PDB file of C-alpha atoms and ligand atoms in Angstrom:
ATOM      1  CA  UNK Z   1      84.327 179.364 154.243  1.00 89.00           C
ATOM      2  CA  UNK Z   2      86.398 181.344 151.731  1.00 95.00           C
ATOM      3  CA  UNK Z   3      88.228 180.718 148.490  1.00 97.00           C
ATOM      4  CA  UNK Z   4      91.822 181.631 147.823  1.00 97.00           C
ATOM      5  CA  UNK Z   5      95.085 180.542 146.299  1.00 98.00           C
ATOM      6  CA  UNK Z   6      98.057 178.924 148.009  1.00 97.00           C
ATOM      7  CA  UNK Z   7     100.971 181.308 147.541  1.00 96.00           C
ATOM      8  CA  UNK Z   8     103.565 179.632 149.748  1.00 95.00           C
ATOM      9  CA  UNK Z   9     104.207 176.297 151.407  1.00 93.00           C
ATOM     10  CA  UNK Z  10     106.705 175.688 154.166  1.00 90.00           C
ATOM     11  CA  UNK Z  11     106.937 172.856 156.703  1.00 85.00           C
ATOM     12  CA  UNK Z  12     103.302 171.856 156.461  1.00 88.00           C
ATOM     13  CA  UNK Z  13     101.919 175.391 156.468  1.00 93.00           C
ATOM     14  CA  UNK Z  14     100.169 176.855 153.479  1.00 96.00           C
ATOM     15  CA  UNK Z  15      99.793 180.598 153.058  1.00 97.00           C
ATOM     16  CA  UNK Z  16      96.542 181.240 151.269  1.00 97.00           C
ATOM     17  CA  UNK Z  17      95.901 184.556 149.554  1.00 97.00           C
ATOM     18  CA  UNK Z  18      92.284 185.588 149.568  1.00 96.00           C
ATOM     19  CA  UNK Z  19      90.676 188.951 148.994  1.00 94.00           C
ATOM     20  CA  UNK Z  20      93.862 190.944 149.553  1.00 94.00           C
ATOM     21  CA  UNK Z  21      94.853 189.062 152.719  1.00 95.00           C
ATOM     22  CA  UNK Z  22      97.230 186.199 153.469  1.00 96.00           C
ATOM     23  CA  UNK Z  23      96.054 183.387 155.767  1.00 97.00           C
ATOM     24  CA  UNK Z  24      98.344 180.804 157.297  1.00 97.00           C
ATOM     25  CA  UNK Z  25      96.629 177.432 157.071  1.00 96.00           C
ATOM     26  CA  UNK Z  26      97.232 173.721 157.374  1.00 94.00           C
ATOM     27  CA  UNK Z  27      95.786 170.880 155.396  1.00 91.00           C
ATOM     28  CA  UNK Z  28      93.159 168.742 157.067  1.00 83.00           C
ATOM     29  CA  UNK Z  29      94.140 165.136 157.697  1.00 75.00           C
ATOM     30  CA  UNK Z  30      91.752 163.823 155.074  1.00 75.00           C
ATOM     31  CA  UNK Z  31      94.144 165.047 152.360  1.00 79.00           C
ATOM     32  CA  UNK Z  32      96.858 162.747 153.659  1.00 73.00           C
ATOM     33  CA  UNK Z  33      94.430 159.856 153.669  1.00 77.00           C
ATOM     34  CA  UNK Z  34      93.578 160.581 150.053  1.00 79.00           C
ATOM     35  CA  UNK Z  35      97.284 161.041 149.305  1.00 80.00           C
ATOM     36  CA  UNK Z  36      96.663 164.502 147.969  1.00 85.00           C
ATOM     37  CA  UNK Z  37      99.215 167.160 148.810  1.00 90.00           C
ATOM     38  CA  UNK Z  38      98.143 170.763 148.413  1.00 94.00           C
ATOM     39  CA  UNK Z  39     100.454 172.558 145.994  1.00 95.00           C
ATOM     40  CA  UNK Z  40     101.473 176.165 145.726  1.00 96.00           C
ATOM     41  CA  UNK Z  41      99.216 177.624 143.054  1.00 97.00           C
ATOM     42  CA  UNK Z  42      96.244 175.502 144.111  1.00 97.00           C
ATOM     43  CA  UNK Z  43      92.935 177.282 144.353  1.00 97.00           C
ATOM     44  CA  UNK Z  44      91.365 176.143 147.611  1.00 97.00           C
ATOM     45  CA  UNK Z  45      88.373 176.484 149.886  1.00 96.00           C
ATOM     46  CA  UNK Z  46      89.428 177.150 153.458  1.00 96.00           C
ATOM     47  CA  UNK Z  47      88.148 178.289 156.819  1.00 96.00           C
ATOM     48  CA  UNK Z  48      89.965 180.483 159.276  1.00 93.00           C
ATOM     49  CA  UNK Z  49      89.229 182.269 162.487  1.00 88.00           C
ATOM     50  CA  UNK Z  50      92.283 184.516 162.160  1.00 89.00           C
ATOM     51  CA  UNK Z  51      94.987 185.227 159.544  1.00 89.00           C
ATOM     52  CA  UNK Z  52      97.305 182.983 161.605  1.00 90.00           C
ATOM     53  CA  UNK Z  53      95.118 179.928 161.859  1.00 91.00           C
ATOM     54  CA  UNK Z  54      93.063 178.142 159.306  1.00 95.00           C
ATOM     55  CA  UNK Z  55      92.358 174.899 157.530  1.00 95.00           C
ATOM     56  CA  UNK Z  56      92.248 173.970 153.900  1.00 95.00           C
ATOM     57  CA  UNK Z  57      89.028 172.085 153.299  1.00 93.00           C
ATOM     58  CA  UNK Z  58      89.082 171.461 149.598  1.00 93.00           C
ATOM     59  CA  UNK Z  59      91.417 171.745 146.630  1.00 95.00           C
ATOM     60  CA  UNK Z  60      89.621 172.997 143.534  1.00 96.00           C
ATOM     61  CA  UNK Z  61      90.327 171.209 140.229  1.00 96.00           C
ATOM     62  CA  UNK Z  62      93.798 171.903 138.814  1.00 95.00           C
ATOM     63  CA  UNK Z  63      94.570 172.986 135.254  1.00 94.00           C
ATOM     64  CA  UNK Z  64      97.945 171.292 135.585  1.00 93.00           C
ATOM     65  CA  UNK Z  65     100.677 170.524 138.073  1.00 89.00           C
ATOM     66  CA  UNK Z  66     104.431 170.071 138.024  1.00 86.00           C
ATOM     67  CA  UNK Z  67     106.717 168.072 140.276  1.00 82.00           C
ATOM     68  CA  UNK Z  68     109.819 170.245 139.866  1.00 79.00           C
ATOM     69  CA  UNK Z  69     109.021 172.813 141.120  1.00 82.00           C
ATOM     70  CA  UNK Z  70     105.920 171.471 142.913  1.00 88.00           C
ATOM     71  CA  UNK Z  71     103.346 174.013 141.727  1.00 92.00           C
ATOM     72  CA  UNK Z  72      99.875 173.916 140.190  1.00 95.00           C
ATOM     73  CA  UNK Z  73      97.838 175.939 137.702  1.00 97.00           C
ATOM     74  CA  UNK Z  74     100.834 177.245 135.761  1.00 95.00           C
ATOM     75  CA  UNK Z  75     100.080 179.291 132.615  1.00 97.00           C
ATOM     76  CA  UNK Z  76     103.539 179.930 131.320  1.00 96.00           C
ATOM     77  CA  UNK Z  77     107.051 178.498 131.398  1.00 95.00           C
ATOM     78  CA  UNK Z  78     110.112 180.574 130.581  1.00 95.00           C
ATOM     79  CA  UNK Z  79     112.731 178.285 129.067  1.00 94.00           C
ATOM     80  CA  UNK Z  80     116.064 179.883 129.901  1.00 95.00           C
ATOM     81  CA  UNK Z  81     118.534 178.744 127.261  1.00 96.00           C
ATOM     82  CA  UNK Z  82     122.243 179.534 127.074  1.00 96.00           C
ATOM     83  CA  UNK Z  83     123.601 180.109 123.567  1.00 98.00           C
ATOM     84  CA  UNK Z  84     126.909 178.746 124.884  1.00 96.00           C
ATOM     85  CA  UNK Z  85     128.387 177.195 128.059  1.00 94.00           C
ATOM     86  CA  UNK Z  86     126.591 174.839 128.307  1.00 91.00           C
ATOM     87  CA  UNK Z  87     126.558 174.278 124.541  1.00 93.00           C
ATOM     88  CA  UNK Z  88     123.277 175.036 122.851  1.00 96.00           C
ATOM     89  CA  UNK Z  89     121.267 172.219 121.329  1.00 93.00           C
ATOM     90  CA  UNK Z  90     117.914 172.491 119.591  1.00 96.00           C
ATOM     91  CA  UNK Z  91     117.273 168.998 120.902  1.00 94.00           C
ATOM     92  CA  UNK Z  92     117.243 170.052 124.535  1.00 92.00           C
ATOM     93  CA  UNK Z  93     115.264 173.193 123.705  1.00 95.00           C
ATOM     94  CA  UNK Z  94     112.609 171.225 121.823  1.00 95.00           C
ATOM     95  CA  UNK Z  95     112.348 168.661 124.612  1.00 92.00           C
ATOM     96  CA  UNK Z  96     111.713 171.430 127.110  1.00 91.00           C
ATOM     97  CA  UNK Z  97     109.089 172.965 124.826  1.00 94.00           C
ATOM     98  CA  UNK Z  98     107.373 169.595 124.391  1.00 93.00           C
ATOM     99  CA  UNK Z  99     107.372 168.972 128.151  1.00 89.00           C
ATOM    100  CA  UNK Z 100     105.590 172.303 128.616  1.00 91.00           C
ATOM    101  CA  UNK Z 101     103.165 171.675 125.746  1.00 94.00           C
ATOM    102  CA  UNK Z 102     102.238 168.299 127.258  1.00 91.00           C
ATOM    103  CA  UNK Z 103     101.427 170.048 130.563  1.00 89.00           C
ATOM    104  CA  UNK Z 104      99.418 172.672 128.646  1.00 92.00           C
ATOM    105  CA  UNK Z 105     101.826 175.449 129.665  1.00 94.00           C
ATOM    106  CA  UNK Z 106     102.638 178.216 127.183  1.00 96.00           C
ATOM    107  CA  UNK Z 107     106.399 178.323 126.545  1.00 97.00           C
ATOM    108  CA  UNK Z 108     108.488 181.488 126.339  1.00 98.00           C
ATOM    109  CA  UNK Z 109     112.136 181.215 125.234  1.00 98.00           C
ATOM    110  CA  UNK Z 110     114.734 183.440 126.887  1.00 98.00           C
ATOM    111  CA  UNK Z 111     118.270 183.264 125.471  1.00 98.00           C
ATOM    112  CA  UNK Z 112     121.218 184.020 127.781  1.00 97.00           C
ATOM    113  CA  UNK Z 113     125.016 184.310 127.558  1.00 97.00           C
ATOM    114  CA  UNK Z 114     124.902 186.083 124.190  1.00 97.00           C
ATOM    115  CA  UNK Z 115     128.136 187.888 125.140  1.00 97.00           C
ATOM    116  CA  UNK Z 116     129.996 184.584 124.652  1.00 97.00           C
ATOM    117  CA  UNK Z 117     129.343 184.370 120.887  1.00 98.00           C
ATOM    118  CA  UNK Z 118     130.495 186.395 117.889  1.00 98.00           C
ATOM    119  CA  UNK Z 119     128.240 188.413 115.572  1.00 98.00           C
ATOM    120  CA  UNK Z 120     127.993 185.680 112.965  1.00 98.00           C
ATOM    121  CA  UNK Z 121     126.862 183.112 115.499  1.00 98.00           C
ATOM    122  CA  UNK Z 122     124.485 185.664 117.005  1.00 98.00           C
ATOM    123  CA  UNK Z 123     122.882 186.139 113.581  1.00 98.00           C
ATOM    124  CA  UNK Z 124     122.221 182.385 113.454  1.00 98.00           C
ATOM    125  CA  UNK Z 125     120.351 182.718 116.754  1.00 98.00           C
ATOM    126  CA  UNK Z 126     118.349 185.645 115.352  1.00 98.00           C
ATOM    127  CA  UNK Z 127     117.265 183.355 112.512  1.00 97.00           C
ATOM    128  CA  UNK Z 128     116.420 180.577 114.933  1.00 98.00           C
ATOM    129  CA  UNK Z 129     114.455 183.006 117.132  1.00 98.00           C
ATOM    130  CA  UNK Z 130     112.467 184.124 114.070  1.00 98.00           C
ATOM    131  CA  UNK Z 131     111.662 180.489 113.246  1.00 97.00           C
ATOM    132  CA  UNK Z 132     110.395 179.790 116.769  1.00 98.00           C
ATOM    133  CA  UNK Z 133     108.366 183.005 116.755  1.00 98.00           C
ATOM    134  CA  UNK Z 134     106.652 181.723 113.620  1.00 97.00           C
ATOM    135  CA  UNK Z 135     105.629 178.660 115.658  1.00 96.00           C
ATOM    136  CA  UNK Z 136     103.832 181.005 118.034  1.00 96.00           C
ATOM    137  CA  UNK Z 137     106.416 181.199 120.818  1.00 98.00           C
ATOM    138  CA  UNK Z 138     107.579 184.476 122.346  1.00 98.00           C
ATOM    139  CA  UNK Z 139     111.372 184.635 122.161  1.00 98.00           C
ATOM    140  CA  UNK Z 140     113.558 187.082 124.092  1.00 98.00           C
ATOM    141  CA  UNK Z 141     116.955 187.516 122.436  1.00 98.00           C
ATOM    142  CA  UNK Z 142     119.229 190.538 122.813  1.00 98.00           C
ATOM    143  CA  UNK Z 143     122.835 191.129 121.721  1.00 98.00           C
ATOM    144  CA  UNK Z 144     123.800 192.075 125.292  1.00 97.00           C
ATOM    145  CA  UNK Z 145     122.683 189.534 127.911  1.00 95.00           C
ATOM    146  CA  UNK Z 146     119.783 190.752 130.070  1.00 96.00           C
ATOM    147  CA  UNK Z 147     119.437 193.959 128.055  1.00 96.00           C
ATOM    148  CA  UNK Z 148     116.423 196.027 129.025  1.00 95.00           C
ATOM    149  CA  UNK Z 149     114.513 195.304 125.787  1.00 96.00           C
ATOM    150  CA  UNK Z 150     114.511 191.578 126.558  1.00 97.00           C
ATOM    151  CA  UNK Z 151     113.663 192.074 130.219  1.00 97.00           C
ATOM    152  CA  UNK Z 152     110.858 194.531 129.387  1.00 96.00           C
ATOM    153  CA  UNK Z 153     109.458 192.077 126.862  1.00 97.00           C
ATOM    154  CA  UNK Z 154     109.496 189.364 129.525  1.00 97.00           C
ATOM    155  CA  UNK Z 155     107.895 191.608 132.170  1.00 96.00           C
ATOM    156  CA  UNK Z 156     105.059 192.314 129.763  1.00 97.00           C
ATOM    157  CA  UNK Z 157     104.560 188.587 129.273  1.00 98.00           C
ATOM    158  CA  UNK Z 158     104.450 188.001 133.038  1.00 97.00           C
ATOM    159  CA  UNK Z 159     101.424 190.249 133.633  1.00 97.00           C
ATOM    160  CA  UNK Z 160      98.324 188.337 134.763  1.00 97.00           C
ATOM    161  CA  UNK Z 161     100.101 184.989 134.318  1.00 97.00           C
ATOM    162  CA  UNK Z 162     101.425 182.340 136.665  1.00 97.00           C
ATOM    163  CA  UNK Z 163     104.927 181.566 135.485  1.00 95.00           C
ATOM    164  CA  UNK Z 164     107.708 179.085 136.204  1.00 92.00           C
ATOM    165  CA  UNK Z 165     111.297 179.600 135.126  1.00 91.00           C
ATOM    166  CA  UNK Z 166     113.023 176.517 133.798  1.00 89.00           C
ATOM    167  CA  UNK Z 167     116.275 175.611 132.127  1.00 86.00           C
ATOM    168  CA  UNK Z 168     119.426 173.576 132.235  1.00 84.00           C
ATOM    169  CA  UNK Z 169     121.893 174.037 135.081  1.00 83.00           C
ATOM    170  CA  UNK Z 170     124.138 176.964 134.220  1.00 87.00           C
ATOM    171  CA  UNK Z 171     121.655 178.499 131.793  1.00 90.00           C
ATOM    172  CA  UNK Z 172     121.135 181.417 134.159  1.00 90.00           C
ATOM    173  CA  UNK Z 173     117.662 180.853 135.632  1.00 88.00           C
ATOM    174  CA  UNK Z 174     118.450 182.476 138.969  1.00 85.00           C
ATOM    175  CA  UNK Z 175     120.284 185.365 137.308  1.00 90.00           C
ATOM    176  CA  UNK Z 176     117.241 186.040 135.166  1.00 93.00           C
ATOM    177  CA  UNK Z 177     114.948 185.929 138.201  1.00 88.00           C
ATOM    178  CA  UNK Z 178     117.283 188.358 139.966  1.00 89.00           C
ATOM    179  CA  UNK Z 179     116.993 190.725 137.014  1.00 92.00           C
ATOM    180  CA  UNK Z 180     113.228 190.714 136.802  1.00 90.00           C
ATOM    181  CA  UNK Z 181     112.647 190.637 140.561  1.00 84.00           C
ATOM    182  CA  UNK Z 182     115.742 191.860 142.444  1.00 81.00           C
ATOM    183  CA  UNK Z 183     113.703 191.907 145.652  1.00 74.00           C
ATOM    184  CA  UNK Z 184     113.727 188.100 145.683  1.00 68.00           C
ATOM    185  CA  UNK Z 185     117.524 188.180 146.228  1.00 60.00           C
ATOM    186  CA  UNK Z 186     118.059 184.685 145.003  1.00 55.00           C
ATOM    187  CA  UNK Z 187     121.401 183.029 145.274  1.00 45.00           C
ATOM    188  CA  UNK Z 188     122.855 182.850 141.790  1.00 43.00           C
ATOM    189  CA  UNK Z 189     124.615 179.831 140.407  1.00 37.00           C
ATOM    190  CA  UNK Z 190     121.523 177.715 140.915  1.00 40.00           C
ATOM    191  CA  UNK Z 191     122.457 177.227 144.583  1.00 40.00           C
ATOM    192  CA  UNK Z 192     118.861 177.312 145.684  1.00 43.00           C
ATOM    193  CA  UNK Z 193     118.000 174.403 143.396  1.00 45.00           C
ATOM    194  CA  UNK Z 194     120.976 172.393 144.562  1.00 44.00           C
ATOM    195  CA  UNK Z 195     119.987 172.819 148.186  1.00 48.00           C
ATOM    196  CA  UNK Z 196     116.451 171.762 147.486  1.00 48.00           C
ATOM    197  CA  UNK Z 197     117.372 168.559 145.743  1.00 48.00           C
ATOM    198  CA  UNK Z 198     116.015 165.513 147.480  1.00 46.00           C
ATOM    199  CA  UNK Z 199     115.101 167.246 150.720  1.00 42.00           C
ATOM    200  CA  UNK Z 200     111.398 167.695 150.742  1.00 40.00           C
ATOM    201  CA  UNK Z 201     110.961 168.675 154.363  1.00 39.00           C
ATOM    202  CA  UNK Z 202     112.758 172.001 154.270  1.00 45.00           C
ATOM    203  CA  UNK Z 203     111.616 173.009 150.842  1.00 67.00           C
ATOM    204  CA  UNK Z 204     109.958 176.371 150.621  1.00 81.00           C
ATOM    205  CA  UNK Z 205     108.010 177.137 147.485  1.00 88.00           C
ATOM    206  CA  UNK Z 206     106.383 180.481 146.813  1.00 91.00           C
ATOM    207  CA  UNK Z 207     104.573 182.342 144.125  1.00 94.00           C
ATOM    208  CA  UNK Z 208     105.857 185.882 144.181  1.00 91.00           C
ATOM    209  CA  UNK Z 209     104.056 188.891 142.709  1.00 92.00           C
ATOM    210  CA  UNK Z 210     106.288 190.126 139.867  1.00 92.00           C
ATOM    211  CA  UNK Z 211     105.370 192.593 137.112  1.00 93.00           C
ATOM    212  CA  UNK Z 212     101.644 192.145 137.668  1.00 94.00           C
ATOM    213  CA  UNK Z 213     101.807 188.364 137.603  1.00 96.00           C
ATOM    214  CA  UNK Z 214     103.024 185.522 139.808  1.00 96.00           C
ATOM    215  CA  UNK Z 215     106.379 183.803 139.435  1.00 94.00           C
ATOM    216  CA  UNK Z 216     107.465 180.627 141.222  1.00 90.00           C
ATOM    217  CA  UNK Z 217     110.572 181.598 143.170  1.00 76.00           C
ATOM    218  CA  UNK Z 218     112.081 178.159 142.809  1.00 71.00           C
ATOM    219  CA  UNK Z 219     113.589 177.584 139.402  1.00 63.00           C
ATOM    220  CA  UNK Z 220     112.892 174.071 138.317  1.00 61.00           C
ATOM    221  CA  UNK Z 221     112.553 171.627 135.514  1.00 58.00           C
ATOM    222  CA  UNK Z 222     116.328 171.299 135.260  1.00 47.00           C
ATOM    223  CA  UNK Z 223     116.021 167.626 134.450  1.00 47.00           C
ATOM    224  CA  UNK Z 224     113.181 166.027 132.651  1.00 56.00           C
ATOM    225  CA  UNK Z 225     110.747 163.380 133.593  1.00 58.00           C
ATOM    226  CA  UNK Z 226     109.983 160.743 131.059  1.00 67.00           C
ATOM    227  CA  UNK Z 227     107.147 161.887 128.841  1.00 78.00           C
ATOM    228  CA  UNK Z 228     104.128 159.755 129.605  1.00 81.00           C
ATOM    229  CA  UNK Z 229     102.371 160.134 126.291  1.00 90.00           C
ATOM    230  CA  UNK Z 230     101.593 157.730 123.484  1.00 92.00           C
ATOM    231  CA  UNK Z 231     103.991 158.183 120.549  1.00 94.00           C
ATOM    232  CA  UNK Z 232     101.014 158.718 118.235  1.00 95.00           C
ATOM    233  CA  UNK Z 233     100.161 161.904 120.149  1.00 95.00           C
ATOM    234  CA  UNK Z 234     103.633 163.425 119.912  1.00 96.00           C
ATOM    235  CA  UNK Z 235     102.894 165.477 116.774  1.00 97.00           C
ATOM    236  CA  UNK Z 236     100.129 167.341 118.627  1.00 97.00           C
ATOM    237  CA  UNK Z 237     102.759 168.994 120.797  1.00 97.00           C
ATOM    238  CA  UNK Z 238     104.685 170.420 117.823  1.00 98.00           C
ATOM    239  CA  UNK Z 239     102.553 173.449 116.829  1.00 97.00           C
ATOM    240  CA  UNK Z 240     103.613 173.341 113.175  1.00 98.00           C
ATOM    241  CA  UNK Z 241     102.867 169.589 112.930  1.00 98.00           C
ATOM    242  CA  UNK Z 242      99.535 170.090 114.679  1.00 97.00           C
ATOM    243  CA  UNK Z 243      98.656 172.763 112.111  1.00 97.00           C
ATOM    244  CA  UNK Z 244      99.667 170.585 109.141  1.00 98.00           C
ATOM    245  CA  UNK Z 245      98.282 167.223 110.297  1.00 97.00           C
ATOM    246  CA  UNK Z 246      94.750 167.787 108.900  1.00 97.00           C
ATOM    247  CA  UNK Z 247      96.361 168.006 105.430  1.00 98.00           C
ATOM    248  CA  UNK Z 248      98.096 164.619 105.745  1.00 98.00           C
ATOM    249  CA  UNK Z 249      96.442 162.002 103.555  1.00 98.00           C
ATOM    250  CA  UNK Z 250      96.039 159.496 106.367  1.00 97.00           C
ATOM    251  CA  UNK Z 251      94.311 160.066 109.632  1.00 94.00           C
ATOM    252  CA  UNK Z 252      96.719 159.325 112.487  1.00 94.00           C
ATOM    253  CA  UNK Z 253      99.723 160.041 110.261  1.00 97.00           C
ATOM    254  CA  UNK Z 254     102.863 160.102 112.428  1.00 97.00           C
ATOM    255  CA  UNK Z 255     104.783 161.858 109.625  1.00 98.00           C
ATOM    256  CA  UNK Z 256     107.439 159.181 109.092  1.00 97.00           C
ATOM    257  CA  UNK Z 257     106.767 156.809 106.173  1.00 95.00           C
ATOM    258  CA  UNK Z 258     103.177 157.592 105.250  1.00 97.00           C
ATOM    259  CA  UNK Z 259     102.554 158.788 101.677  1.00 97.00           C
ATOM    260  CA  UNK Z 260     100.931 162.188 101.235  1.00 98.00           C
ATOM    261  CA  UNK Z 261     102.298 163.538 104.506  1.00 98.00           C
ATOM    262  CA  UNK Z 262     101.888 167.330 104.720  1.00 98.00           C
ATOM    263  CA  UNK Z 263     104.641 167.659 107.332  1.00 98.00           C
ATOM    264  CA  UNK Z 264     107.194 165.921 105.116  1.00 98.00           C
ATOM    265  CA  UNK Z 265     106.080 168.028 102.150  1.00 98.00           C
ATOM    266  CA  UNK Z 266     106.697 171.259 104.081  1.00 97.00           C
ATOM    267  CA  UNK Z 267     109.977 169.849 105.366  1.00 98.00           C
ATOM    268  CA  UNK Z 268     111.082 169.206 101.770  1.00 98.00           C
ATOM    269  CA  UNK Z 269     109.991 172.743 100.849  1.00 97.00           C
ATOM    270  CA  UNK Z 270     112.083 174.119 103.718  1.00 96.00           C
ATOM    271  CA  UNK Z 271     109.092 175.434 105.654  1.00 95.00           C
ATOM    272  CA  UNK Z 272     109.568 173.077 108.587  1.00 97.00           C
ATOM    273  CA  UNK Z 273     112.911 173.296 110.406  1.00 97.00           C
ATOM    274  CA  UNK Z 274     115.022 170.194 109.773  1.00 97.00           C
ATOM    275  CA  UNK Z 275     116.156 170.290 113.418  1.00 98.00           C
ATOM    276  CA  UNK Z 276     112.541 170.215 114.615  1.00 98.00           C
ATOM    277  CA  UNK Z 277     111.797 167.220 112.432  1.00 98.00           C
ATOM    278  CA  UNK Z 278     114.978 165.405 113.533  1.00 98.00           C
ATOM    279  CA  UNK Z 279     114.176 166.057 117.185  1.00 97.00           C
ATOM    280  CA  UNK Z 280     110.627 164.860 116.574  1.00 97.00           C
ATOM    281  CA  UNK Z 281     111.900 161.594 115.064  1.00 97.00           C
ATOM    282  CA  UNK Z 282     114.289 161.047 117.940  1.00 95.00           C
ATOM    283  CA  UNK Z 283     111.568 161.606 120.546  1.00 94.00           C
ATOM    284  CA  UNK Z 284     109.183 159.422 118.556  1.00 95.00           C
ATOM    285  CA  UNK Z 285     111.656 156.518 118.586  1.00 95.00           C
ATOM    286  CA  UNK Z 286     112.221 157.050 122.287  1.00 92.00           C
ATOM    287  CA  UNK Z 287     108.487 156.911 122.991  1.00 92.00           C
ATOM    288  CA  UNK Z 288     107.988 153.868 120.785  1.00 92.00           C
ATOM    289  CA  UNK Z 289     110.648 151.988 122.755  1.00 89.00           C
ATOM    290  CA  UNK Z 290     109.484 153.208 126.122  1.00 81.00           C
ATOM    291  CA  UNK Z 291     107.890 150.633 128.370  1.00 70.00           C
ATOM    292  CA  UNK Z 292     104.268 151.461 128.921  1.00 66.00           C
ATOM    293  CA  UNK Z 293     103.585 153.286 132.154  1.00 60.00           C
ATOM    294  CA  UNK Z 294     100.914 151.658 134.290  1.00 64.00           C
ATOM    295  CA  UNK Z 295      99.034 153.742 136.753  1.00 63.00           C
ATOM    296  CA  UNK Z 296      97.682 151.929 139.789  1.00 64.00           C
ATOM    297  CA  UNK Z 297      93.973 152.216 140.362  1.00 64.00           C
ATOM    298  CA  UNK Z 298      93.230 154.751 143.056  1.00 52.00           C
TER     299      UNK Z 298
HETATM  300 ZN1  LIG Y 301     101.885 163.464 108.203  1.00 80.27          ZN
END
């Protein structure tokens, strides 16, 4: 029995990388009975008599998993964001960041289409990038789209990490992947995502070695699942709110109407972005009105 990581899944076969070798395996029937589907990125125990034939025996505990793309144990998510066409909104950006934070995935922001805006507008994005960097997020922003400084910065971030690329349709996910890993020869224009939609049987998912790390070759996360968190937890997924919360007068402060709220104090002082606070309030209302999600007992 050996341990390895699933690097590709296709039509019921799982390619497991172990000790420098790739093994083609299948999942034992007991996974289907337990309704567990092995995911690309899963660390597994398997047995094999040859590199072409083997069985997955056990899936080791996951750090996290995503449905779009279906991958597990992701460290990092690159949020590809167009500054224009489609129009930029901090709301969408923040929602993507929160979705990653909830899955315990470190976000990286990569701005595209900077050739479509003038210098004044570009300066506004420089300011915004600086604000998000202060939150602890890496931000790639260059005056020319896909300039080498931005790509080099991203390649450095990819090393030793398992990364997914996400973003709105038209943001340029596939183009970015083509730039950092031309050998993947992805169809641009998000064609690969469109083809994958709704057809599970033919879907191929892989983790490709890129710049010393692994990148999921299927861009995903183009639409967003409902957040299944309690509204009282939302502030934990805003790094600046998380940092300030211990200074709020009341334990469990949700930073709306409570007196002595440290978040609102910093907002008034201009140290918390108004857009972040507005987006927080909007998400909070959404979560408060959301019907509770019940999970069936296994
Ligand atoms: Zn507060």
